[in-house]
mmCIF file of C-alpha atoms (C1' of nucleotides) in Angstrom:
data_model
loop_
_atom_site.group_PDB
_atom_site.id
_atom_site.type_symbol
_atom_site.label_atom_id
_atom_site.label_comp_id
_atom_site.label_asym_id
_atom_site.label_seq_id
_atom_site.Cartn_x
_atom_site.Cartn_y
_atom_site.Cartn_z
ATOM 1 C CA MET A 7 -0.031 0.294 -0.013
ATOM 2 C CA LYS A 8 1.731 3.321 -1.476
ATOM 3 C CA LYS A 9 0.472 6.271 0.730
ATOM 4 C CA GLN A 10 -0.791 8.805 -2.065
ATOM 5 C CA VAL A 11 -0.059 12.323 -0.929
ATOM 6 C CA ASN A 12 2.310 15.446 -3.470
ATOM 7 C CA GLN A 13 5.490 14.448 -2.552
ATOM 8 C CA PRO A 14 8.538 17.173 -3.003
ATOM 9 C CA ALA A 15 10.697 17.199 -6.493
ATOM 10 C CA LEU A 16 12.315 13.671 -7.561
ATOM 11 C CA PRO A 17 16.146 13.067 -5.859
ATOM 12 C CA PRO A 18 18.973 14.504 -8.459
ATOM 13 C CA GLY A 19 20.810 12.073 -9.695
ATOM 14 C CA LEU A 20 19.527 9.039 -8.167
ATOM 15 C CA ASP A 21 18.409 7.247 -10.713
ATOM 16 C CA GLU A 22 21.373 7.352 -12.825
ATOM 17 C CA ARG A 23 23.697 6.773 -10.216
ATOM 18 C CA LEU A 24 21.659 3.469 -9.494
ATOM 19 C CA ALA A 25 21.528 2.689 -13.191
ATOM 20 C CA ARG A 26 25.326 2.930 -13.851
ATOM 21 C CA SER A 27 25.583 0.230 -11.132
ATOM 22 C CA GLY A 28 22.715 -1.571 -12.827
ATOM 23 C CA LEU A 29 19.825 -0.991 -9.716
ATOM 24 C CA ARG A 30 17.092 -0.692 -9.781
ATOM 25 C CA PRO A 31 15.294 2.900 -8.626
ATOM 26 C CA THR A 32 12.603 1.489 -6.404
ATOM 27 C CA THR A 33 10.039 3.459 -4.254
ATOM 28 C CA GLN A 34 11.819 2.950 -1.686
ATOM 29 C CA ARG A 35 15.013 3.812 -2.208
ATOM 30 C CA ARG A 36 14.144 6.688 -3.450
ATOM 31 C CA GLN A 37 12.434 7.510 -0.741
ATOM 32 C CA VAL A 38 14.774 6.680 1.639
ATOM 33 C CA TYR A 39 17.323 9.530 -0.391
ATOM 34 C CA ARG A 40 14.146 12.063 -0.347
ATOM 35 C CA VAL A 41 14.023 11.379 3.623
ATOM 36 C CA LEU A 42 18.013 11.859 3.695
ATOM 37 C CA LEU A 43 18.021 15.441 1.222
ATOM 38 C CA GLN A 44 15.028 16.646 2.828
ATOM 39 C CA LYS A 45 16.344 17.272 6.698
ATOM 40 C CA ARG A 46 20.156 17.155 6.491
ATOM 41 C CA ASP A 47 20.319 17.001 10.841
ATOM 42 C CA HIS A 48 22.527 13.466 10.280
ATOM 43 C CA PRO A 49 18.983 10.874 10.409
ATOM 44 C CA SER A 50 20.095 7.519 12.026
ATOM 45 C CA ALA A 51 18.815 4.248 9.800
ATOM 46 C CA GLU A 52 15.499 4.368 13.092
ATOM 47 C CA GLU A 53 14.819 7.874 12.700
ATOM 48 C CA VAL A 54 15.101 7.310 8.704
ATOM 49 C CA PHE A 55 13.029 4.468 8.841
ATOM 50 C CA ILE A 56 9.972 6.398 10.829
ATOM 51 C CA ARG A 57 10.331 9.390 8.146
ATOM 52 C CA ALA A 58 10.282 7.117 5.296
ATOM 53 C CA LYS A 59 7.073 5.249 6.996
ATOM 54 C CA GLN A 60 5.332 8.339 6.620
ATOM 55 C CA GLU A 61 5.442 7.957 3.130
ATOM 56 C CA LEU A 62 5.745 4.455 2.486
ATOM 57 C CA PRO A 63 4.028 2.869 6.042
ATOM 58 C CA ASP A 64 4.802 -0.688 4.319
ATOM 59 C CA ILE A 65 8.910 -0.164 4.529
ATOM 60 C CA SER A 66 10.528 -2.508 6.851
ATOM 61 C CA MET A 67 13.701 -1.863 8.648
ATOM 62 C CA ALA A 68 15.470 -4.036 6.703
ATOM 63 C CA THR A 69 15.229 -2.342 3.860
ATOM 64 C CA VAL A 70 15.702 1.092 5.118
ATOM 65 C CA TYR A 71 19.096 -0.689 5.609
ATOM 66 C CA ASN A 72 19.352 -2.242 2.469
ATOM 67 C CA CYS A 73 18.755 1.444 0.549
ATOM 68 C CA LEU A 74 20.835 3.015 2.649
ATOM 69 C CA ASP A 75 23.780 0.559 2.056
ATOM 70 C CA THR A 76 22.831 0.815 -1.783
ATOM 71 C CA LEU A 77 23.048 4.868 -1.232
ATOM 72 C CA VAL A 78 26.642 4.274 0.568
ATOM 73 C CA ARG A 79 27.505 2.224 -1.913
ATOM 74 C CA CYS A 80 26.619 4.738 -4.802
ATOM 75 C CA GLY A 81 28.478 7.639 -3.484
ATOM 76 C CA LEU A 82 25.085 9.555 -2.245
ATOM 77 C CA VAL A 83 25.722 9.070 1.270
ATOM 78 C CA LYS A 84 27.846 8.820 3.836
ATOM 79 C CA GLN A 85 28.066 6.657 7.347
ATOM 80 C CA VAL A 86 29.056 9.205 10.275
ATOM 81 C CA HIS A 87 29.801 7.138 13.129
ATOM 82 C CA HIS A 88 30.803 8.499 17.090
ATOM 83 C CA ASP A 89 31.230 6.969 20.158
ATOM 84 C CA ARG A 90 28.560 3.963 20.381
ATOM 85 C CA GLY A 91 25.883 5.358 19.131
ATOM 86 C CA ALA A 92 23.720 4.070 16.117
ATOM 87 C CA THR A 93 24.970 4.694 12.404
ATOM 88 C CA ARG A 94 24.586 8.173 11.235
ATOM 89 C CA TYR A 95 23.920 8.982 7.438
ATOM 90 C CA CYS A 96 24.914 12.618 5.850
ATOM 91 C CA SER A 97 23.995 13.145 2.813
ATOM 92 C CA ASN A 98 26.527 15.807 2.232
ATOM 93 C CA MET A 99 28.899 14.450 -0.437
ATOM 94 C CA SER A 100 30.834 17.381 -0.038
ATOM 95 C CA GLU A 101 34.753 17.167 1.904
ATOM 96 C CA HIS A 102 33.685 18.444 5.294
ATOM 97 C CA HIS A 103 34.024 17.149 9.160
ATOM 98 C CA HIS A 104 31.635 17.035 12.027
ATOM 99 C CA PHE A 105 31.023 18.773 15.491
ATOM 100 C CA TYR A 106 29.284 16.600 18.087
ATOM 101 C CA CYS A 107 27.361 18.821 20.623
ATOM 102 C CA ASP A 108 28.186 17.038 24.815
ATOM 103 C CA GLU A 109 24.463 18.861 25.825
ATOM 104 C CA CYS A 110 22.110 18.022 23.106
ATOM 105 C CA GLY A 111 23.921 15.026 20.597
ATOM 106 C CA GLY A 112 23.566 16.801 18.139
ATOM 107 C CA THR A 113 25.287 16.974 14.905
ATOM 108 C CA TYR A 114 26.765 19.685 12.875
ATOM 109 C CA ASP A 115 28.954 20.118 9.256
ATOM 110 C CA ILE A 116 32.078 22.147 9.987
ATOM 111 C CA THR A 117 33.425 22.861 6.475
ATOM 112 C CA THR A 118 37.263 23.191 7.770
ATOM 113 C CA ASP A 119 39.574 25.213 4.928
ATOM 114 C CA PRO A 120 42.161 22.946 4.821
ATOM 115 C CA GLU A 121 44.589 25.872 3.046
ATOM 116 C CA GLU A 122 44.333 28.264 6.163
ATOM 117 C CA GLY A 123 45.171 27.381 10.316
ATOM 118 C CA HIS A 124 44.360 25.101 12.244
ATOM 119 C CA PRO A 125 41.045 22.940 12.222
ATOM 120 C CA GLU A 126 40.510 24.024 16.090
ATOM 121 C CA MET A 127 40.644 27.889 14.585
ATOM 122 C CA ARG A 128 38.321 26.973 12.160
ATOM 123 C CA LEU A 129 34.979 26.178 13.936
ATOM 124 C CA PRO A 130 31.417 29.127 12.584
ATOM 125 C CA PRO A 131 30.926 31.367 15.142
ATOM 126 C CA GLY A 132 28.874 30.611 18.641
ATOM 127 C CA PHE A 133 30.685 26.687 18.842
ATOM 128 C CA ARG A 134 32.392 26.443 21.704
ATOM 129 C CA MET A 135 35.178 23.160 21.464
ATOM 130 C CA ARG A 136 35.958 20.980 24.211
ATOM 131 C CA GLY A 137 38.314 18.695 21.545
ATOM 132 C CA TYR A 138 38.995 16.777 18.954
ATOM 133 C CA GLU A 139 40.745 13.875 17.082
ATOM 134 C CA ILE A 140 41.651 13.064 13.828
ATOM 135 C CA ALA A 141 40.976 9.779 12.622
ATOM 136 C CA PHE A 142 43.605 8.915 9.565
ATOM 137 C CA ASN A 143 43.025 5.836 7.150
ATOM 138 C CA GLY A 144 45.437 4.252 4.562
ATOM 139 C CA LEU A 145 48.107 2.394 4.697
ATOM 140 C CA CYS A 146 50.365 1.089 7.508
ATOM 141 C CA PRO A 147 53.744 1.084 6.128
ATOM 142 C CA ALA A 148 53.467 -3.347 6.347
ATOM 143 C CA CYS A 149 50.488 -3.001 4.132
ATOM 144 C CA ALA A 150 51.755 0.118 2.439
ATOM 145 C CA THR A 151 54.989 -1.927 1.542
ATOM 146 C CA LYS A 152 53.279 -5.392 0.954
ATOM 147 C CA LYS A 153 50.700 -3.784 -1.756
ATOM 148 C CA ARG A 154 54.580 -3.081 -4.062
ATOM 149 C CA MET B 10 40.960 -19.952 41.869
ATOM 150 C CA LYS B 11 43.530 -17.368 40.980
ATOM 151 C CA LYS B 12 47.240 -19.221 38.479
ATOM 152 C CA GLN B 13 49.955 -18.260 40.210
ATOM 153 C CA VAL B 14 52.980 -17.624 37.441
ATOM 154 C CA ASN B 15 55.541 -14.774 38.255
ATOM 155 C CA GLN B 16 53.769 -10.759 36.591
ATOM 156 C CA PRO B 17 55.602 -8.469 35.865
ATOM 157 C CA ALA B 18 55.815 -5.364 37.626
ATOM 158 C CA LEU B 19 52.278 -4.009 39.077
ATOM 159 C CA PRO B 20 50.678 -1.018 37.154
ATOM 160 C CA PRO B 21 52.519 1.848 38.385
ATOM 161 C CA GLY B 22 49.742 5.119 40.056
ATOM 162 C CA LEU B 23 46.725 2.245 39.735
ATOM 163 C CA ASP B 24 45.679 1.784 43.306
ATOM 164 C CA GLU B 25 46.165 5.710 44.220
ATOM 165 C CA ARG B 26 43.636 6.852 40.969
ATOM 166 C CA LEU B 27 41.813 4.226 42.277
ATOM 167 C CA ALA B 28 41.609 5.174 46.217
ATOM 168 C CA ARG B 29 41.943 8.438 45.328
ATOM 169 C CA SER B 30 37.721 7.803 43.368
ATOM 170 C CA GLY B 31 37.132 5.369 46.625
ATOM 171 C CA LEU B 32 37.073 2.507 44.778
ATOM 172 C CA ARG B 33 39.684 -0.837 46.065
ATOM 173 C CA PRO B 34 42.147 -2.197 43.493
ATOM 174 C CA THR B 35 40.682 -5.431 43.184
ATOM 175 C CA THR B 36 42.555 -8.182 41.245
ATOM 176 C CA GLN B 37 40.600 -7.895 37.908
ATOM 177 C CA ARG B 38 41.266 -4.128 38.205
ATOM 178 C CA ARG B 39 45.045 -4.848 38.286
ATOM 179 C CA GLN B 40 45.038 -7.576 35.877
ATOM 180 C CA VAL B 41 42.683 -5.208 33.192
ATOM 181 C CA TYR B 42 45.027 -2.683 34.072
ATOM 182 C CA ARG B 43 48.323 -4.457 33.751
ATOM 183 C CA VAL B 44 46.778 -6.210 30.007
ATOM 184 C CA LEU B 45 46.200 -2.536 28.421
ATOM 185 C CA LEU B 46 50.052 -1.380 29.746
ATOM 186 C CA GLN B 47 51.129 -4.549 28.054
ATOM 187 C CA LYS B 48 50.845 -4.293 24.958
ATOM 188 C CA ARG B 49 49.335 -0.886 23.410
ATOM 189 C CA ASP B 50 47.824 -2.597 20.224
ATOM 190 C CA HIS B 51 44.354 -1.193 20.952
ATOM 191 C CA PRO B 52 42.705 -4.168 21.571
ATOM 192 C CA SER B 53 38.593 -4.693 21.956
ATOM 193 C CA ALA B 54 36.785 -5.519 25.119
ATOM 194 C CA GLU B 55 36.888 -8.860 24.596
ATOM 195 C CA GLU B 56 40.498 -8.987 23.371
ATOM 196 C CA VAL B 57 41.810 -7.485 27.136
ATOM 197 C CA PHE B 58 38.792 -10.275 28.118
ATOM 198 C CA ILE B 59 41.171 -13.320 26.673
ATOM 199 C CA ARG B 60 44.626 -11.613 27.135
ATOM 200 C CA ALA B 61 43.391 -11.555 30.848
ATOM 201 C CA LYS B 62 42.027 -15.231 31.412
ATOM 202 C CA GLN B 63 45.139 -16.260 31.145
ATOM 203 C CA GLU B 64 46.278 -15.615 34.819
ATOM 204 C CA LEU B 65 42.715 -14.612 35.608
ATOM 205 C CA PRO B 66 40.567 -18.297 34.814
ATOM 206 C CA ASP B 67 37.485 -17.260 36.124
ATOM 207 C CA ILE B 68 37.474 -13.581 35.242
ATOM 208 C CA SER B 69 34.269 -12.773 33.156
ATOM 209 C CA MET B 70 33.514 -10.428 30.808
ATOM 210 C CA ALA B 71 30.904 -8.248 32.767
ATOM 211 C CA THR B 72 33.648 -7.963 34.460
ATOM 212 C CA VAL B 73 36.543 -6.717 32.174
ATOM 213 C CA TYR B 74 33.573 -4.347 30.699
ATOM 214 C CA ASN B 75 33.272 -3.085 34.638
ATOM 215 C CA CYS B 76 36.752 -2.532 34.938
ATOM 216 C CA LEU B 77 37.933 -1.545 31.853
ATOM 217 C CA ASP B 78 34.484 1.488 32.194
ATOM 218 C CA THR B 79 36.276 2.211 35.834
ATOM 219 C CA LEU B 80 39.872 3.176 34.307
ATOM 220 C CA VAL B 81 38.151 4.824 31.812
ATOM 221 C CA ARG B 82 37.077 6.472 34.776
ATOM 222 C CA CYS B 83 39.712 7.574 36.693
ATOM 223 C CA GLY B 84 41.651 8.793 33.651
ATOM 224 C CA LEU B 85 43.889 5.712 33.345
ATOM 225 C CA VAL B 86 42.226 4.693 30.170
ATOM 226 C CA LYS B 87 40.565 6.042 26.677
ATOM 227 C CA GLN B 88 38.117 4.186 24.683
ATOM 228 C CA VAL B 89 38.556 4.721 20.781
ATOM 229 C CA HIS B 90 36.078 4.397 17.975
ATOM 230 C CA HIS B 91 35.504 3.130 14.666
ATOM 231 C CA ASP B 92 33.483 2.613 12.139
ATOM 232 C CA ARG B 93 30.952 0.265 13.536
ATOM 233 C CA GLY B 94 33.639 -2.151 15.397
ATOM 234 C CA ALA B 95 33.601 -3.027 18.958
ATOM 235 C CA THR B 96 35.453 -0.414 21.555
ATOM 236 C CA ARG B 97 39.140 -0.864 21.404
ATOM 237 C CA TYR B 98 40.794 0.575 24.764
ATOM 238 C CA CYS B 99 43.761 3.193 24.919
ATOM 239 C CA SER B 100 46.414 3.680 27.356
ATOM 240 C CA ASN B 101 48.322 5.892 26.094
ATOM 241 C CA MET B 102 47.611 9.109 28.186
ATOM 242 C CA SER B 103 48.961 12.222 26.517
ATOM 243 C CA GLU B 104 47.239 13.079 23.294
ATOM 244 C CA HIS B 105 47.254 12.282 20.665
ATOM 245 C CA HIS B 106 45.395 10.676 16.931
ATOM 246 C CA HIS B 107 45.127 8.066 15.282
ATOM 247 C CA PHE B 108 45.432 6.384 12.110
ATOM 248 C CA TYR B 109 43.449 3.240 11.124
ATOM 249 C CA CYS B 110 44.677 0.611 8.522
ATOM 250 C CA ASP B 111 41.782 0.206 5.621
ATOM 251 C CA GLU B 112 44.342 -3.400 4.835
ATOM 252 C CA CYS B 113 45.298 -4.702 8.268
ATOM 253 C CA GLY B 114 42.576 -3.085 10.237
ATOM 254 C CA GLY B 115 45.508 -2.148 12.508
ATOM 255 C CA THR B 116 45.034 1.256 14.808
ATOM 256 C CA TYR B 117 47.840 3.240 15.206
ATOM 257 C CA ASP B 118 48.622 6.225 17.756
ATOM 258 C CA ILE B 119 49.741 9.099 15.912
ATOM 259 C CA THR B 120 51.359 12.194 17.799
ATOM 260 C CA THR B 121 50.960 15.390 15.730
ATOM 261 C CA ASP B 122 51.946 18.338 16.911
ATOM 262 C CA PRO B 123 49.732 20.799 17.003
ATOM 263 C CA GLU B 124 51.986 23.732 16.447
ATOM 264 C CA GLU B 125 53.124 23.066 12.452
ATOM 265 C CA GLY B 126 51.620 21.931 9.500
ATOM 266 C CA HIS B 127 48.268 20.153 8.929
ATOM 267 C CA PRO B 128 47.646 16.810 10.179
ATOM 268 C CA GLU B 129 48.043 15.240 6.782
ATOM 269 C CA MET B 130 51.794 16.541 6.700
ATOM 270 C CA ARG B 131 52.596 15.263 9.916
ATOM 271 C CA LEU B 132 52.213 11.334 9.322
ATOM 272 C CA PRO B 133 55.617 9.384 10.329
ATOM 273 C CA PRO B 134 57.541 7.953 7.299
ATOM 274 C CA GLY B 135 56.013 4.711 6.123
ATOM 275 C CA PHE B 136 51.775 5.711 6.738
ATOM 276 C CA ARG B 137 50.021 6.686 3.129
ATOM 277 C CA MET B 138 47.223 8.359 4.145
ATOM 278 C CA ARG B 139 43.815 8.435 1.950
ATOM 279 C CA GLY B 140 42.110 10.888 4.276
ATOM 280 C CA TYR B 141 41.166 12.051 7.721
ATOM 281 C CA GLU B 142 38.189 13.260 9.182
ATOM 282 C CA ILE B 143 38.029 15.714 12.439
ATOM 283 C CA ALA B 144 35.794 15.085 15.256
ATOM 284 C CA PHE B 145 35.147 18.072 17.240
ATOM 285 C CA ASN B 146 33.481 18.075 19.730
ATOM 286 C CA GLY B 147 31.518 20.582 22.873
ATOM 287 C CA LEU B 148 28.868 22.754 23.058
ATOM 288 C CA CYS B 149 27.059 23.891 19.876
ATOM 289 C CA PRO B 150 25.342 27.202 19.270
ATOM 290 C CA ALA B 151 22.781 26.812 20.442
ATOM 291 C CA CYS B 152 23.690 24.824 23.675
ATOM 292 C CA ALA B 153 26.484 26.932 24.581
ATOM 293 C CA THR B 154 23.717 30.107 24.744
ATOM 294 C CA LYS B 155 21.779 28.560 27.185
ATOM 295 C CA LYS B 156 24.855 27.684 28.915
ATOM 296 C CA ARG B 157 26.079 31.494 30.045
ATOM 297 C "C1'" DC C 11 30.540 -6.476 59.154
ATOM 298 C "C1'" DT C 12 28.737 -4.018 54.603
ATOM 299 C "C1'" DA C 13 29.658 -1.853 51.022
ATOM 300 C "C1'" DG C 14 31.885 -2.032 47.035
ATOM 301 C "C1'" DG C 15 32.876 -5.942 43.328
ATOM 302 C "C1'" DT C 16 32.731 -10.068 40.964
ATOM 303 C "C1'" DG C 17 30.457 -14.149 37.692
ATOM 304 C "C1'" DC C 18 26.550 -16.013 35.179
ATOM 305 C "C1'" DA C 19 22.712 -15.443 32.727
ATOM 306 C "C1'" DA C 20 19.277 -12.725 30.483
ATOM 307 C "C1'" DA C 21 18.041 -8.484 28.135
ATOM 308 C "C1'" DA C 22 19.027 -4.802 25.420
ATOM 309 C "C1'" DG C 23 20.015 -2.144 21.675
ATOM 310 C "C1'" DG C 24 21.809 -1.721 16.363
ATOM 311 C "C1'" DT C 25 22.740 -4.697 12.420
ATOM 312 C "C1'" DT C 26 22.524 -8.852 9.591
ATOM 313 C "C1'" DT C 27 20.760 -12.608 7.569
ATOM 314 C "C1'" DG C 28 17.603 -16.393 5.327
ATOM 315 C "C1'" DC C 29 13.905 -17.178 2.930
ATOM 316 C "C1'" DG C 30 8.925 -17.044 0.426
ATOM 317 C "C1'" DG C 31 6.627 -13.412 -2.184
ATOM 318 C "C1'" DT C 32 6.656 -9.459 -4.876
ATOM 319 C "C1'" DT C 33 8.187 -6.084 -8.825
ATOM 320 C "C1'" DA C 34 11.059 -3.303 -12.550
ATOM 321 C "C1'" DA C 35 12.964 -3.932 -16.691
ATOM 322 C "C1'" DT D 5 9.518 -13.254 -17.584
ATOM 323 C "C1'" DT D 6 12.948 -13.655 -14.216
ATOM 324 C "C1'" DA D 7 16.849 -11.584 -11.835
ATOM 325 C "C1'" DA D 8 17.089 -7.975 -8.657
ATOM 326 C "C1'" DC D 9 13.983 -6.511 -4.231
ATOM 327 C "C1'" DC D 10 11.028 -6.281 -0.876
ATOM 328 C "C1'" DG D 11 8.861 -7.540 4.333
ATOM 329 C "C1'" DC D 12 9.107 -10.354 7.506
ATOM 330 C "C1'" DA D 13 11.246 -12.568 11.666
ATOM 331 C "C1'" DA D 14 15.306 -14.676 13.263
ATOM 332 C "C1'" DA D 15 20.559 -14.406 14.082
ATOM 333 C "C1'" DC D 16 24.248 -11.741 15.825
ATOM 334 C "C1'" DC D 17 27.104 -9.035 18.438
ATOM 335 C "C1'" DT D 18 28.379 -6.083 21.243
ATOM 336 C "C1'" DT D 19 27.243 -4.266 25.776
ATOM 337 C "C1'" DT D 20 24.019 -3.977 29.638
ATOM 338 C "C1'" DT D 21 21.778 -5.247 33.338
ATOM 339 C "C1'" DG D 22 20.133 -7.811 37.768
ATOM 340 C "C1'" DC D 23 20.770 -10.333 41.663
ATOM 341 C "C1'" DA D 24 22.926 -13.684 44.889
ATOM 342 C "C1'" DC D 25 27.648 -14.843 46.566
ATOM 343 C "C1'" DC D 26 31.942 -12.876 47.780
ATOM 344 C "C1'" DT D 27 35.745 -9.925 49.519
ATOM 345 C "C1'" DA D 28 38.320 -5.805 50.921
ATOM 346 C "C1'" DG D 29 38.688 -2.287 54.512
#
DNA sequence: CTAGGTGCAAAAGGTTTGCGGTTAA
DNA sequence: TTAACCGCAAACCTTTTGCACCTAG
């Protein structure tokens, strides 16, 4: 059963991206992507589920997880991890970092300009930084050597 | 039942730190801390459990979690989170960041000098960086305002 | 003696999987 | 028509909790 109300504009680029990977543009994938574009507050899978359900009452958690995973693999969405909490999803694909509020738990995108100054100096006005931690990834010396 | 073999030197500072918080220096807490000092490869709770069990065959997972939590609250150990994996534990309390190897999954401490240059430039020789992400924390503008 | 700790087993998130039925191309 | 996808329920993994027993001060 598909609820019928006037829906916001179709997510741009989705169908082509899916097709390029040989995947189908299903109603559920469109809706999950739409949810992520509509309110960019880094919802968890469960929050995506709740929001998607308003349009597609029969959607399941498993499908939400599947769709999110598909979107991540298509390069349309990124996962955001923080502490032990649930994985959160982010449809802002431009390079940025994150600020986690110790008080309310909110997650904010921080667009640092890597050309200038130190990260702790580059926060927008109003944020009060308590600390930061950099997570590098790539190849460790041992694996880098093995690779060539 | 306590296995009796000659043990490495007692963990320094532990008993005093515990006492300062009104906590008891139990055999299990000493052993868990010893494990973390002995091999600083950021073991998960399960890995700590396995290593601690070699000396204390009757120790339980719940106790390992309790002890790790106690050590964290005493400021002797830090938690390290990465992706969806299990929480890892780190006994290096000096300020540092981390490098995660995409190939072998290893976690390495990176001591960046915040006075000089950009983080991506400050990796020790041999590491090949693919990306990095900065996780700030503190108070967001809304919560910072409420606090005063 | 007794508050604080331990070990066990069960429960609680969050996420993944297996499978029969459904749907887009 | 049929491979890809969905919904359901059960499994899984990590972590937390409740509770009876134990132990350090």
